[in-house]
């Protein structure tokens, strides 16, 4: 044996050095949170400029970690869009919990892999418990199955895969879609206005083809027209298709609409079809007593998507899917190999999440939800959600009393859409079609310019084909003053653009 071996290296830092870096990091995070209200919400830089900041050669030798932290301050923060800002209203992006930030660091330190019980005993049981809490929060049966996913899209995919595997007339686990004895189409149903594009992504991932998504008419209030649903289902069944899933919206992407859940559940029950409730944005609203009646029927869904990284303010990423009967989830995803968990039975094993979802290796996502729920409690969350809804109602009231704005729907949950359409401009304009085209452009320009101003981050969408301003209020930091600021800026920019 070599008496003078090369020393073995590890990535570990000296404990004192690590402590110093850790304290500095916590100081940086604390200062960040202290300044979050004042920061420009968007950095107003082009992708070319940001790319330039980060372009450098692969480091061949290691660098001083203090210098790497300097770069966080000098390079990363200046080019960050601050989703935690009280005036960030983009997509449906939650604002992050402080304790969730700490949870991310703690979870990384133990580095448990929640694909299996053995590499993650505590993490698995925390996930199991937190999933039951998620169900309890929304009044869904707590003996359901479910797991945390990367987001709503993967939660919807997990639900649709489970639906297909459990509803198809043959075992798709073995034959997939390549069954010579079967020629029907597998079809999915969602409403035409508010159905979410992630369902299309799920159909893509399942290789069903985008035509498998059948769009059901919406009613005046943007909810699904169940008569049209029944008609489409029956026509499709009559022509040999296999409708296997109806997706109901539970707090839709533009207007926070909740589909008629009880009716959809009954239509599905009568025909043996899976009922999936996409509550990525809005399902957690079920925890509010005043909103509960709208959620009636959610408990009848075969599966539910709800995203902690949206309206529970959990830091990215964290989606969640609940499935009424855990064995149906297992039927869709379970597989095994000798190297996965050994072959002899043992007491020292438990739930292996790799049997219940698409991922094998999985992070410890549940910790940030578990810690945040413990920190704020269900009551704390109910207050925060109500606070967001109050801001949306305030926004609606401001829009309705201002002749420059046009309201487009009744406010419900956290989403709100309206249009900048000054009354005198509308009165001056002769042709409604060209007026609408002009307003489409104007509203888009306003949103773009507000983003670049850094005052607020708002986006556009389309309602009944027209471009509109859309705000999703899911920051626990937003107050009515923030709504005032964004509306004042919006008018200032709108007036300037009209004058140009
Ligand atoms: C209703 C609905 N479903 C699914 C998703 C997709 O969620 P994610 O972006 O987390 O994948 C969204 C995103 O906004 C959504 O609003």
PDB file of C-alpha atoms and ligand atoms in Angstrom, residues 91-93 149-156 194-199 247-254 276 278-282 305 307 309-310 316-320 415 470, ligand 1:
ATOM      1  CA  UNK A  91     -49.403  34.936 -14.123  1.00  0.00           C
ATOM      2  CA  UNK A  92     -50.618  33.320 -10.890  1.00  0.00           C
ATOM      3  CA  UNK A  93     -47.311  33.478  -9.075  1.00  0.00           C
ATOM      4  CA  UNK A 149     -45.408  17.901  -7.856  1.00  0.00           C
ATOM      5  CA  UNK A 150     -43.282  20.505  -9.596  1.00  0.00           C
ATOM      6  CA  UNK A 151     -46.409  22.537 -10.385  1.00  0.00           C
ATOM      7  CA  UNK A 152     -49.973  22.535 -11.611  1.00  0.00           C
ATOM      8  CA  UNK A 153     -49.084  21.230 -15.040  1.00  0.00           C
ATOM      9  CA  UNK A 154     -47.462  18.112 -13.626  1.00  0.00           C
ATOM     10  CA  UNK A 155     -50.308  17.743 -11.156  1.00  0.00           C
ATOM     11  CA  UNK A 156     -52.782  17.869 -14.054  1.00  0.00           C
ATOM     12  CA  UNK A 194     -61.388  29.263 -19.039  1.00  0.00           C
ATOM     13  CA  UNK A 195     -60.013  25.726 -19.507  1.00  0.00           C
ATOM     14  CA  UNK A 196     -56.266  25.889 -18.847  1.00  0.00           C
ATOM     15  CA  UNK A 197     -53.562  25.216 -21.417  1.00  0.00           C
ATOM     16  CA  UNK A 198     -51.782  22.847 -18.998  1.00  0.00           C
ATOM     17  CA  UNK A 199     -54.477  20.291 -19.824  1.00  0.00           C
ATOM     18  CA  UNK A 247     -61.854  18.774 -16.211  1.00  0.00           C
ATOM     19  CA  UNK A 248     -63.774  21.288 -14.127  1.00  0.00           C
ATOM     20  CA  UNK A 249     -62.221  24.653 -13.326  1.00  0.00           C
ATOM     21  CA  UNK A 250     -62.042  25.566  -9.665  1.00  0.00           C
ATOM     22  CA  UNK A 251     -60.945  29.188  -9.771  1.00  0.00           C
ATOM     23  CA  UNK A 252     -60.138  29.785 -13.410  1.00  0.00           C
ATOM     24  CA  UNK A 253     -57.094  31.522 -14.834  1.00  0.00           C
ATOM     25  CA  UNK A 254     -58.758  34.792 -15.944  1.00  0.00           C
ATOM     26  CA  UNK A 276     -60.772  16.053 -12.414  1.00  0.00           C
ATOM     27  CA  UNK A 278     -58.308  21.844 -11.757  1.00  0.00           C
ATOM     28  CA  UNK A 279     -58.000  24.058  -8.733  1.00  0.00           C
ATOM     29  CA  UNK A 280     -54.384  25.052  -9.336  1.00  0.00           C
ATOM     30  CA  UNK A 281     -55.244  28.720  -8.734  1.00  0.00           C
ATOM     31  CA  UNK A 282     -58.384  28.615  -6.711  1.00  0.00           C
ATOM     32  CA  UNK A 305     -55.005  19.905  -8.578  1.00  0.00           C
ATOM     33  CA  UNK A 307     -50.863  24.615  -6.199  1.00  0.00           C
ATOM     34  CA  UNK A 309     -46.804  27.868  -5.054  1.00  0.00           C
ATOM     35  CA  UNK A 310     -49.779  29.950  -6.140  1.00  0.00           C
ATOM     36  CA  UNK A 316     -41.265  27.717  -6.176  1.00  0.00           C
ATOM     37  CA  UNK A 317     -41.731  24.945  -7.056  1.00  0.00           C
ATOM     38  CA  UNK A 318     -44.676  23.254  -5.444  1.00  0.00           C
ATOM     39  CA  UNK A 319     -47.801  21.856  -7.054  1.00  0.00           C
ATOM     40  CA  UNK A 320     -50.038  19.213  -5.575  1.00  0.00           C
ATOM     41  CA  UNK A 415     -58.016  37.067 -10.406  1.00  0.00           C
ATOM     42  CA  UNK A 470     -55.312  40.928 -15.902  1.00  0.00           C
TER      43      UNK A 470
HETATM   44  C1  LIG B   1     -55.991  26.602 -13.637  1.00  0.00           C
HETATM   45  C2  LIG B   1     -54.533  26.293 -13.807  1.00  0.00           C
HETATM   46  N1  LIG B   1     -54.138  25.024 -13.984  1.00  0.00           N
HETATM   47  C3  LIG B   1     -52.849  24.703 -14.150  1.00  0.00           C
HETATM   48  C4  LIG B   1     -51.864  25.663 -14.147  1.00  0.00           C
HETATM   49  C5  LIG B   1     -50.437  25.290 -14.385  1.00  0.00           C
HETATM   50  O1  LIG B   1     -49.678  25.445 -13.214  1.00  0.00           O
HETATM   51  P1  LIG B   1     -48.080  25.517 -13.241  1.00  0.00           P
HETATM   52  O2  LIG B   1     -47.731  26.792 -13.928  1.00  0.00           O
HETATM   53  O3  LIG B   1     -47.726  25.492 -11.807  1.00  0.00           O
HETATM   54  O4  LIG B   1     -47.577  24.330 -13.957  1.00  0.00           O
HETATM   55  C6  LIG B   1     -52.230  26.999 -13.959  1.00  0.00           C
HETATM   56  C7  LIG B   1     -51.210  28.060 -13.969  1.00  0.00           C
HETATM   57  O5  LIG B   1     -51.477  29.218 -13.846  1.00  0.00           O
HETATM   58  C8  LIG B   1     -53.596  27.320 -13.778  1.00  0.00           C
HETATM   59  O6  LIG B   1     -53.986  28.583 -13.584  1.00  0.00           O
END
